[in-house]
Amino acid sequence: MENSLEEREKELLAKIDPERLPGHVAIIMDGNGRWAKERGLPRSAGHRQGVETVREIVSCSHRLGIKVLTLFAFSTENWKRPAWEVNYLMSLPQQYLKKELPKLVEENVKVNLIGDPSRLPPPVQKAVNQGLEATRNNTGMVLNFALNYGSRMEIVRAVQGLLADIQEGRHKGPVTEEVFSRYLFTAGLPDPDLLIRTSGEYRLSNFLLWQLAYSELWFTRTYWPDFNRCHLLQAVYDYQQRERRFGKI
Ligand code: V07
């Protein structure tokens, strides 16, 4: 007989070493459209179910003790999708925060954003800023949404920022990896230890190219709306079975 989700969760939790958790988990949440298509539903239904998965994964990550969870919510490429779909996607940050913000505040979760918020519709900017503001002093898990994010854009902007600081005399001395990192959207956050991508695509798709240099990569054919806490726990368990050497022997 097939195990229930609860039993499977218990088994996985018993196998996971709480001392060796990935501090930072990043996720490319892919497959919402295909999930919907296979059910004869509109793509928006896939995105709506995807938000439910976000709730479950945030809650599981928090309970597990993960310190930073980064979710790729909207890429700089996603503007090329049909207007109705972009509009629907742009309703999700508000929808999510309206329902979840009290719980995030309560659970000491700190909301953070990476990407360029200036091109987002003003109501989205407002909702997201409220989320940042309401959780500003929280010290628990960092819930980091990549919104209008693209890694090459991030790197080019870092170069521009650094160049300006050098020209204006604000930065003196050598340009090291550590100095450069301070100009990325992820300044102050550790690099991801584990990247998860759902729905059977095996690409980075312009996500955290600099930051993923040494990360363990974990792929599943499961579509994001079907992804659940047991998949996350399995990814963490598999991560713990791998040996990370950072180029050393
Ligand atoms: C989005 C749901 C998850 C599947 C992938 C695409 C659709 C949560 C947010 C969000 C973003 C910022 C924020 C709070 C919540 C979100 C977009 C799409 C654009 F402060 N899910 N989700 N934003 N999807």
PDB file of C-alpha atoms and ligand atoms in Angstrom:
ATOM      1  CA  MET A   1       0.000   0.000   0.000  1.00  0.00           C
ATOM      2  CA  GLU A   2       1.185   3.491  -0.757  1.00  0.00           C
ATOM      3  CA  ASN A   3       2.337   5.574   2.193  1.00  0.00           C
ATOM      4  CA  SER A   4       0.381   8.677   3.102  1.00  0.00           C
ATOM      5  CA  LEU A   5       2.060  12.065   2.824  1.00  0.00           C
ATOM      6  CA  GLU A   6       2.217  12.240   6.627  1.00  0.00           C
ATOM      7  CA  GLU A   7       3.985   8.887   6.961  1.00  0.00           C
ATOM      8  CA  ARG A   8       6.430   9.710   4.188  1.00  0.00           C
ATOM      9  CA  GLU A   9       7.130  13.081   5.836  1.00  0.00           C
ATOM     10  CA  LYS A  10       7.867  11.368   9.161  1.00  0.00           C
ATOM     11  CA  GLU A  11      10.248   8.902   7.493  1.00  0.00           C
ATOM     12  CA  LEU A  12      12.132  11.664   5.699  1.00  0.00           C
ATOM     13  CA  LEU A  13      12.339  13.874   8.793  1.00  0.00           C
ATOM     14  CA  ALA A  14      13.861  10.942  10.708  1.00  0.00           C
ATOM     15  CA  LYS A  15      16.563  10.552   8.017  1.00  0.00           C
ATOM     16  CA  ILE A  16      17.473  14.257   7.727  1.00  0.00           C
ATOM     17  CA  ASP A  17      20.373  15.510   9.866  1.00  0.00           C
ATOM     18  CA  PRO A  18      19.219  18.824  11.405  1.00  0.00           C
ATOM     19  CA  GLU A  19      22.868  19.848  11.847  1.00  0.00           C
ATOM     20  CA  ARG A  20      23.606  19.746   8.111  1.00  0.00           C
ATOM     21  CA  LEU A  21      20.657  21.546   6.558  1.00  0.00           C
ATOM     22  CA  PRO A  22      21.188  23.637   3.442  1.00  0.00           C
ATOM     23  CA  GLY A  23      21.220  27.189   4.840  1.00  0.00           C
ATOM     24  CA  HIS A  24      19.868  28.658   1.621  1.00  0.00           C
ATOM     25  CA  VAL A  25      17.480  26.840  -0.731  1.00  0.00           C
ATOM     26  CA  ALA A  26      16.548  28.431  -4.073  1.00  0.00           C
ATOM     27  CA  ILE A  27      13.680  27.159  -6.215  1.00  0.00           C
ATOM     28  CA  ILE A  28      12.700  27.615  -9.869  1.00  0.00           C
ATOM     29  CA  MET A  29       8.939  27.008  -9.642  1.00  0.00           C
ATOM     30  CA  ASP A  30       8.215  25.655 -13.106  1.00  0.00           C
ATOM     31  CA  GLY A  31       5.376  23.722 -14.740  1.00  0.00           C
ATOM     32  CA  ASN A  32       2.232  25.595 -13.693  1.00  0.00           C
ATOM     33  CA  GLY A  33       1.063  26.046 -17.295  1.00  0.00           C
ATOM     34  CA  ARG A  34       1.636  22.410 -18.232  1.00  0.00           C
ATOM     35  CA  TRP A  35      -0.063  21.244 -15.029  1.00  0.00           C
ATOM     36  CA  ALA A  36      -3.148  23.249 -16.020  1.00  0.00           C
ATOM     37  CA  LYS A  37      -3.069  22.187 -19.681  1.00  0.00           C
ATOM     38  CA  GLU A  38      -3.014  18.495 -18.754  1.00  0.00           C
ATOM     39  CA  ARG A  39      -6.212  19.095 -16.784  1.00  0.00           C
ATOM     40  CA  GLY A  40      -7.898  21.165 -19.486  1.00  0.00           C
ATOM     41  CA  LEU A  41      -7.728  24.229 -17.219  1.00  0.00           C
ATOM     42  CA  PRO A  42      -6.584  27.794 -18.011  1.00  0.00           C
ATOM     43  CA  ARG A  43      -2.943  28.605 -17.186  1.00  0.00           C
ATOM     44  CA  SER A  44      -4.189  30.901 -14.418  1.00  0.00           C
ATOM     45  CA  ALA A  45      -5.513  27.824 -12.577  1.00  0.00           C
ATOM     46  CA  GLY A  46      -1.975  26.425 -12.592  1.00  0.00           C
ATOM     47  CA  HIS A  47      -0.578  29.650 -11.161  1.00  0.00           C
ATOM     48  CA  ARG A  48      -3.317  29.730  -8.510  1.00  0.00           C
ATOM     49  CA  GLN A  49      -2.455  26.181  -7.452  1.00  0.00           C
ATOM     50  CA  GLY A  50       1.219  27.234  -7.574  1.00  0.00           C
ATOM     51  CA  VAL A  51       0.542  29.798  -4.865  1.00  0.00           C
ATOM     52  CA  GLU A  52      -0.836  26.998  -2.660  1.00  0.00           C
ATOM     53  CA  THR A  53       2.450  25.153  -3.161  1.00  0.00           C
ATOM     54  CA  VAL A  54       4.339  28.315  -2.164  1.00  0.00           C
ATOM     55  CA  ARG A  55       2.370  28.356   1.112  1.00  0.00           C
ATOM     56  CA  GLU A  56       3.189  24.694   1.828  1.00  0.00           C
ATOM     57  CA  ILE A  57       6.882  25.027   0.957  1.00  0.00           C
ATOM     58  CA  VAL A  58       7.348  28.238   2.971  1.00  0.00           C
ATOM     59  CA  SER A  59       5.744  26.576   5.991  1.00  0.00           C
ATOM     60  CA  CYS A  60       7.804  23.381   5.633  1.00  0.00           C
ATOM     61  CA  SER A  61      11.074  25.302   5.127  1.00  0.00           C
ATOM     62  CA  HIS A  62      10.349  27.413   8.187  1.00  0.00           C
ATOM     63  CA  ARG A  63       9.591  24.355  10.346  1.00  0.00           C
ATOM     64  CA  LEU A  64      12.678  22.551   9.079  1.00  0.00           C
ATOM     65  CA  GLY A  65      14.926  25.474  10.024  1.00  0.00           C
ATOM     66  CA  ILE A  66      16.082  26.659   6.615  1.00  0.00           C
ATOM     67  CA  LYS A  67      17.539  30.165   6.967  1.00  0.00           C
ATOM     68  CA  VAL A  68      16.940  31.564   3.471  1.00  0.00           C
ATOM     69  CA  LEU A  69      14.346  30.443   0.908  1.00  0.00           C
ATOM     70  CA  THR A  70      14.545  32.115  -2.514  1.00  0.00           C
ATOM     71  CA  LEU A  71      11.623  31.631  -4.921  1.00  0.00           C
ATOM     72  CA  PHE A  72      11.802  32.604  -8.609  1.00  0.00           C
ATOM     73  CA  ALA A  73       8.345  34.166  -8.992  1.00  0.00           C
ATOM     74  CA  PHE A  74       8.689  36.347 -12.120  1.00  0.00           C
ATOM     75  CA  SER A  75      11.598  36.728 -14.520  1.00  0.00           C
ATOM     76  CA  THR A  76      12.520  39.683 -16.702  1.00  0.00           C
ATOM     77  CA  GLU A  77      11.563  37.390 -19.642  1.00  0.00           C
ATOM     78  CA  ASN A  78       8.030  36.791 -18.331  1.00  0.00           C
ATOM     79  CA  TRP A  79       6.874  40.200 -19.652  1.00  0.00           C
ATOM     80  CA  LYS A  80       6.798  38.562 -23.107  1.00  0.00           C
ATOM     81  CA  ARG A  81       3.838  36.388 -22.093  1.00  0.00           C
ATOM     82  CA  PRO A  82       0.285  37.353 -23.132  1.00  0.00           C
ATOM     83  CA  ALA A  83      -1.010  40.457 -21.337  1.00  0.00           C
ATOM     84  CA  TRP A  84      -3.813  38.561 -19.591  1.00  0.00           C
ATOM     85  CA  GLU A  85      -1.321  36.110 -18.114  1.00  0.00           C
ATOM     86  CA  VAL A  86       1.076  38.847 -16.991  1.00  0.00           C
ATOM     87  CA  ASN A  87      -1.862  40.656 -15.384  1.00  0.00           C
ATOM     88  CA  TYR A  88      -2.912  37.503 -13.561  1.00  0.00           C
ATOM     89  CA  LEU A  89       0.652  36.836 -12.360  1.00  0.00           C
ATOM     90  CA  MET A  90       0.878  40.434 -11.141  1.00  0.00           C
ATOM     91  CA  SER A  91      -2.184  39.867  -8.942  1.00  0.00           C
ATOM     92  CA  LEU A  92      -0.459  37.039  -7.061  1.00  0.00           C
ATOM     93  CA  PRO A  93       1.972  38.956  -4.800  1.00  0.00           C
ATOM     94  CA  GLN A  94      -0.958  40.949  -3.352  1.00  0.00           C
ATOM     95  CA  GLN A  95      -3.157  37.871  -3.121  1.00  0.00           C
ATOM     96  CA  TYR A  96      -0.420  35.945  -1.344  1.00  0.00           C
ATOM     97  CA  LEU A  97       0.537  38.733   1.057  1.00  0.00           C
ATOM     98  CA  LYS A  98      -3.057  39.619   1.910  1.00  0.00           C
ATOM     99  CA  LYS A  99      -3.602  36.103   3.218  1.00  0.00           C
ATOM    100  CA  GLU A 100      -0.112  35.184   4.473  1.00  0.00           C
ATOM    101  CA  LEU A 101       1.434  38.374   5.846  1.00  0.00           C
ATOM    102  CA  PRO A 102      -0.076  38.066   9.357  1.00  0.00           C
ATOM    103  CA  LYS A 103       1.283  34.515   9.577  1.00  0.00           C
ATOM    104  CA  LEU A 104       4.712  35.573   8.276  1.00  0.00           C
ATOM    105  CA  VAL A 105       4.882  38.361  10.871  1.00  0.00           C
ATOM    106  CA  GLU A 106       3.778  35.912  13.588  1.00  0.00           C
ATOM    107  CA  GLU A 107       6.367  33.323  12.523  1.00  0.00           C
ATOM    108  CA  ASN A 108       9.207  35.882  12.474  1.00  0.00           C
ATOM    109  CA  VAL A 109       9.750  35.422   8.703  1.00  0.00           C
ATOM    110  CA  LYS A 110      11.472  38.310   6.939  1.00  0.00           C
ATOM    111  CA  VAL A 111      10.256  39.038   3.407  1.00  0.00           C
ATOM    112  CA  ASN A 112      12.942  40.181   0.963  1.00  0.00           C
ATOM    113  CA  LEU A 113      12.922  40.998  -2.730  1.00  0.00           C
ATOM    114  CA  ILE A 114      15.500  40.603  -5.488  1.00  0.00           C
ATOM    115  CA  GLY A 115      14.980  42.089  -8.937  1.00  0.00           C
ATOM    116  CA  ASP A 116      13.942  45.460 -10.294  1.00  0.00           C
ATOM    117  CA  PRO A 117      10.700  46.540  -8.606  1.00  0.00           C
ATOM    118  CA  SER A 118      10.525  49.847 -10.505  1.00  0.00           C
ATOM    119  CA  ARG A 119       8.831  48.267 -13.544  1.00  0.00           C
ATOM    120  CA  LEU A 120       6.172  46.486 -11.506  1.00  0.00           C
ATOM    121  CA  PRO A 121       2.641  47.958 -11.500  1.00  0.00           C
ATOM    122  CA  PRO A 122       2.397  50.531  -8.656  1.00  0.00           C
ATOM    123  CA  PRO A 123      -0.197  48.480  -6.676  1.00  0.00           C
ATOM    124  CA  VAL A 124       2.199  45.505  -6.712  1.00  0.00           C
ATOM    125  CA  GLN A 125       5.065  47.726  -5.562  1.00  0.00           C
ATOM    126  CA  LYS A 126       2.861  49.009  -2.766  1.00  0.00           C
ATOM    127  CA  ALA A 127       1.780  45.546  -1.573  1.00  0.00           C
ATOM    128  CA  VAL A 128       5.332  44.229  -1.697  1.00  0.00           C
ATOM    129  CA  ASN A 129       6.683  47.271   0.168  1.00  0.00           C
ATOM    130  CA  GLN A 130       4.082  46.675   2.877  1.00  0.00           C
ATOM    131  CA  GLY A 131       5.328  43.096   3.143  1.00  0.00           C
ATOM    132  CA  LEU A 132       8.942  44.258   3.423  1.00  0.00           C
ATOM    133  CA  GLU A 133       7.993  46.945   5.952  1.00  0.00           C
ATOM    134  CA  ALA A 134       5.831  44.664   8.136  1.00  0.00           C
ATOM    135  CA  THR A 135       8.594  42.054   8.443  1.00  0.00           C
ATOM    136  CA  ARG A 136      11.594  44.411   8.438  1.00  0.00           C
ATOM    137  CA  ASN A 137      12.672  43.618  12.004  1.00  0.00           C
ATOM    138  CA  ASN A 138      11.995  39.877  11.833  1.00  0.00           C
ATOM    139  CA  THR A 139      14.997  37.685  12.527  1.00  0.00           C
ATOM    140  CA  GLY A 140      13.792  34.230  11.435  1.00  0.00           C
ATOM    141  CA  MET A 141      13.785  32.717   7.961  1.00  0.00           C
ATOM    142  CA  VAL A 142      14.362  35.101   5.043  1.00  0.00           C
ATOM    143  CA  LEU A 143      11.680  34.570   2.389  1.00  0.00           C
ATOM    144  CA  ASN A 144      13.269  35.998  -0.713  1.00  0.00           C
ATOM    145  CA  PHE A 145      11.063  36.541  -3.780  1.00  0.00           C
ATOM    146  CA  ALA A 146      12.769  37.036  -7.149  1.00  0.00           C
ATOM    147  CA  LEU A 147      10.352  39.403  -8.870  1.00  0.00           C
ATOM    148  CA  ASN A 148      11.217  40.940 -12.230  1.00  0.00           C
ATOM    149  CA  TYR A 149      14.574  39.273 -11.752  1.00  0.00           C
ATOM    150  CA  GLY A 150      17.215  38.374 -14.353  1.00  0.00           C
ATOM    151  CA  SER A 151      20.723  37.329 -13.451  1.00  0.00           C
ATOM    152  CA  ARG A 152      22.539  39.034 -16.340  1.00  0.00           C
ATOM    153  CA  MET A 153      20.682  42.265 -15.609  1.00  0.00           C
ATOM    154  CA  GLU A 154      21.749  41.898 -11.964  1.00  0.00           C
ATOM    155  CA  ILE A 155      25.391  41.416 -12.949  1.00  0.00           C
ATOM    156  CA  VAL A 156      25.403  44.349 -15.402  1.00  0.00           C
ATOM    157  CA  ARG A 157      23.841  46.586 -12.748  1.00  0.00           C
ATOM    158  CA  ALA A 158      26.430  45.450 -10.236  1.00  0.00           C
ATOM    159  CA  VAL A 159      29.176  46.462 -12.682  1.00  0.00           C
ATOM    160  CA  GLN A 160      27.508  49.839 -13.226  1.00  0.00           C
ATOM    161  CA  GLY A 161      27.136  50.418  -9.484  1.00  0.00           C
ATOM    162  CA  LEU A 162      30.688  49.444  -8.747  1.00  0.00           C
ATOM    163  CA  LEU A 163      32.018  51.589 -11.612  1.00  0.00           C
ATOM    164  CA  ALA A 164      30.073  54.607 -10.338  1.00  0.00           C
ATOM    165  CA  ASP A 165      31.411  54.075  -6.808  1.00  0.00           C
ATOM    166  CA  ILE A 166      34.975  53.836  -8.118  1.00  0.00           C
ATOM    167  CA  GLN A 167      34.589  56.966 -10.251  1.00  0.00           C
ATOM    168  CA  GLU A 168      33.052  58.932  -7.379  1.00  0.00           C
ATOM    169  CA  GLY A 169      35.758  57.719  -4.988  1.00  0.00           C
ATOM    170  CA  ARG A 170      33.366  55.743  -2.791  1.00  0.00           C
ATOM    171  CA  HIS A 171      35.204  52.519  -3.517  1.00  0.00           C
ATOM    172  CA  LYS A 172      38.981  52.390  -3.262  1.00  0.00           C
ATOM    173  CA  GLY A 173      41.173  49.327  -3.457  1.00  0.00           C
ATOM    174  CA  PRO A 174      40.973  46.118  -5.405  1.00  0.00           C
ATOM    175  CA  VAL A 175      37.777  44.668  -6.887  1.00  0.00           C
ATOM    176  CA  THR A 176      37.516  41.218  -5.375  1.00  0.00           C
ATOM    177  CA  GLU A 177      34.731  38.614  -5.605  1.00  0.00           C
ATOM    178  CA  GLU A 178      33.652  39.687  -2.126  1.00  0.00           C
ATOM    179  CA  VAL A 179      33.503  43.372  -3.159  1.00  0.00           C
ATOM    180  CA  PHE A 180      31.600  42.536  -6.354  1.00  0.00           C
ATOM    181  CA  SER A 181      29.033  40.415  -4.459  1.00  0.00           C
ATOM    182  CA  ARG A 182      28.064  43.459  -2.412  1.00  0.00           C
ATOM    183  CA  TYR A 183      26.642  45.073  -5.578  1.00  0.00           C
ATOM    184  CA  LEU A 184      24.306  42.182  -6.402  1.00  0.00           C
ATOM    185  CA  PHE A 185      20.627  42.111  -5.332  1.00  0.00           C
ATOM    186  CA  THR A 186      21.600  39.257  -2.999  1.00  0.00           C
ATOM    187  CA  ALA A 187      24.122  41.382  -1.059  1.00  0.00           C
ATOM    188  CA  GLY A 188      24.233  40.176   2.547  1.00  0.00           C
ATOM    189  CA  LEU A 189      22.628  36.797   1.776  1.00  0.00           C
ATOM    190  CA  PRO A 190      24.674  33.596   1.634  1.00  0.00           C
ATOM    191  CA  ASP A 191      24.899  31.797  -1.733  1.00  0.00           C
ATOM    192  CA  PRO A 192      22.319  29.028  -2.211  1.00  0.00           C
ATOM    193  CA  ASP A 193      23.485  25.595  -1.044  1.00  0.00           C
ATOM    194  CA  LEU A 194      20.734  23.846  -2.959  1.00  0.00           C
ATOM    195  CA  LEU A 195      18.865  24.747  -6.148  1.00  0.00           C
ATOM    196  CA  ILE A 196      15.612  22.935  -6.931  1.00  0.00           C
ATOM    197  CA  ARG A 197      13.949  23.101 -10.352  1.00  0.00           C
ATOM    198  CA  THR A 198      10.600  21.460 -11.006  1.00  0.00           C
ATOM    199  CA  SER A 199       8.878  20.163 -14.165  1.00  0.00           C
ATOM    200  CA  GLY A 200      11.744  18.360 -15.891  1.00  0.00           C
ATOM    201  CA  GLU A 201      13.646  21.331 -17.321  1.00  0.00           C
ATOM    202  CA  TYR A 202      17.407  21.189 -16.832  1.00  0.00           C
ATOM    203  CA  ARG A 203      18.480  24.812 -17.209  1.00  0.00           C
ATOM    204  CA  LEU A 204      19.278  27.776 -14.952  1.00  0.00           C
ATOM    205  CA  SER A 205      17.242  30.191 -17.116  1.00  0.00           C
ATOM    206  CA  ASN A 206      19.118  33.325 -16.065  1.00  0.00           C
ATOM    207  CA  PHE A 207      18.592  32.658 -12.336  1.00  0.00           C
ATOM    208  CA  LEU A 208      21.352  33.503  -9.803  1.00  0.00           C
ATOM    209  CA  LEU A 209      24.182  32.664 -12.236  1.00  0.00           C
ATOM    210  CA  TRP A 210      26.893  34.112  -9.988  1.00  0.00           C
ATOM    211  CA  GLN A 211      25.440  32.814  -6.734  1.00  0.00           C
ATOM    212  CA  LEU A 212      24.887  29.214  -7.907  1.00  0.00           C
ATOM    213  CA  ALA A 213      28.566  28.655  -8.757  1.00  0.00           C
ATOM    214  CA  TYR A 214      29.028  25.926  -6.107  1.00  0.00           C
ATOM    215  CA  SER A 215      25.407  24.946  -5.360  1.00  0.00           C
ATOM    216  CA  GLU A 216      24.051  21.421  -5.495  1.00  0.00           C
ATOM    217  CA  LEU A 217      21.429  21.161  -8.245  1.00  0.00           C
ATOM    218  CA  TRP A 218      18.300  19.004  -7.754  1.00  0.00           C
ATOM    219  CA  PHE A 219      15.780  18.435 -10.524  1.00  0.00           C
ATOM    220  CA  THR A 220      12.390  16.748 -10.536  1.00  0.00           C
ATOM    221  CA  ARG A 221       9.866  16.083 -13.294  1.00  0.00           C
ATOM    222  CA  THR A 222       7.069  16.993 -10.841  1.00  0.00           C
ATOM    223  CA  TYR A 223       5.169  20.131 -11.857  1.00  0.00           C
ATOM    224  CA  TRP A 224       5.245  22.951  -9.287  1.00  0.00           C
ATOM    225  CA  PRO A 225       1.515  22.675  -8.378  1.00  0.00           C
ATOM    226  CA  ASP A 226       2.119  18.973  -7.501  1.00  0.00           C
ATOM    227  CA  PHE A 227       5.324  19.672  -5.544  1.00  0.00           C
ATOM    228  CA  ASN A 228       4.832  19.117  -1.814  1.00  0.00           C
ATOM    229  CA  ARG A 229       6.757  19.091   1.462  1.00  0.00           C
ATOM    230  CA  CYS A 230       7.897  15.500   0.897  1.00  0.00           C
ATOM    231  CA  HIS A 231       9.575  16.523  -2.364  1.00  0.00           C
ATOM    232  CA  LEU A 232      11.370  19.309  -0.495  1.00  0.00           C
ATOM    233  CA  LEU A 233      12.436  16.926   2.268  1.00  0.00           C
ATOM    234  CA  GLN A 234      13.630  14.401  -0.340  1.00  0.00           C
ATOM    235  CA  ALA A 235      15.714  17.145  -2.001  1.00  0.00           C
ATOM    236  CA  VAL A 236      17.235  18.084   1.383  1.00  0.00           C
ATOM    237  CA  TYR A 237      17.933  14.415   2.153  1.00  0.00           C
ATOM    238  CA  ASP A 238      19.575  13.881  -1.264  1.00  0.00           C
ATOM    239  CA  TYR A 239      21.599  17.062  -0.702  1.00  0.00           C
ATOM    240  CA  GLN A 240      22.905  15.587   2.553  1.00  0.00           C
ATOM    241  CA  GLN A 241      23.993  12.414   0.748  1.00  0.00           C
ATOM    242  CA  ARG A 242      26.191  14.429  -1.605  1.00  0.00           C
ATOM    243  CA  GLU A 243      29.689  15.472  -0.724  1.00  0.00           C
ATOM    244  CA  ARG A 244      30.536  19.085  -1.436  1.00  0.00           C
ATOM    245  CA  ARG A 245      34.199  19.750  -2.071  1.00  0.00           C
ATOM    246  CA  PHE A 246      34.231  23.285  -3.546  1.00  0.00           C
ATOM    247  CA  GLY A 247      36.932  22.197  -6.015  1.00  0.00           C
ATOM    248  CA  LYS A 248      39.166  20.675  -3.355  1.00  0.00           C
ATOM    249  CA  ILE A 249      40.233  17.005  -3.503  1.00  0.00           C
TER     250      ILE A 249
HETATM  251  C1  V07 B   1       3.706  33.742  -8.311  1.00  0.00           C
HETATM  252  C2  V07 B   1       2.992  31.377  -7.861  1.00  0.00           C
HETATM  253  C3  V07 B   1       4.088  30.366  -7.714  1.00  0.00           C
HETATM  254  C4  V07 B   1       4.385  29.643  -8.999  1.00  0.00           C
HETATM  255  C5  V07 B   1       5.200  30.441  -9.970  1.00  0.00           C
HETATM  256  C6  V07 B   1       4.564  31.591 -10.715  1.00  0.00           C
HETATM  257  C7  V07 B   1       3.287  32.109 -10.162  1.00  0.00           C
HETATM  258  C8  V07 B   1       4.063  34.122  -4.841  1.00  0.00           C
HETATM  259  C9  V07 B   1       4.398  35.390  -5.261  1.00  0.00           C
HETATM  260  C10 V07 B   1       4.837  36.525  -4.451  1.00  0.00           C
HETATM  261  C11 V07 B   1       5.738  37.448  -4.938  1.00  0.00           C
HETATM  262  C12 V07 B   1       6.184  38.512  -4.154  1.00  0.00           C
HETATM  263  C13 V07 B   1       5.717  38.642  -2.868  1.00  0.00           C
HETATM  264  C14 V07 B   1       4.830  37.739  -2.345  1.00  0.00           C
HETATM  265  C15 V07 B   1       4.378  36.680  -3.129  1.00  0.00           C
HETATM  266  C16 V07 B   1       4.261  35.350  -6.652  1.00  0.00           C
HETATM  267  C17 V07 B   1       4.291  36.014  -8.838  1.00  0.00           C
HETATM  268  C18 V07 B   1       3.912  34.747  -9.254  1.00  0.00           C
HETATM  269  C19 V07 B   1       4.515  37.090  -9.846  1.00  0.00           C
HETATM  270  F1  V07 B   1       6.148  39.664  -2.099  1.00  0.00           F
HETATM  271  N1  V07 B   1       3.761  33.354  -5.869  1.00  0.00           N
HETATM  272  N2  V07 B   1       3.875  34.087  -6.998  1.00  0.00           N
HETATM  273  N3  V07 B   1       4.473  36.315  -7.558  1.00  0.00           N
HETATM  274  N4  V07 B   1       3.331  32.471  -8.740  1.00  0.00           N
END
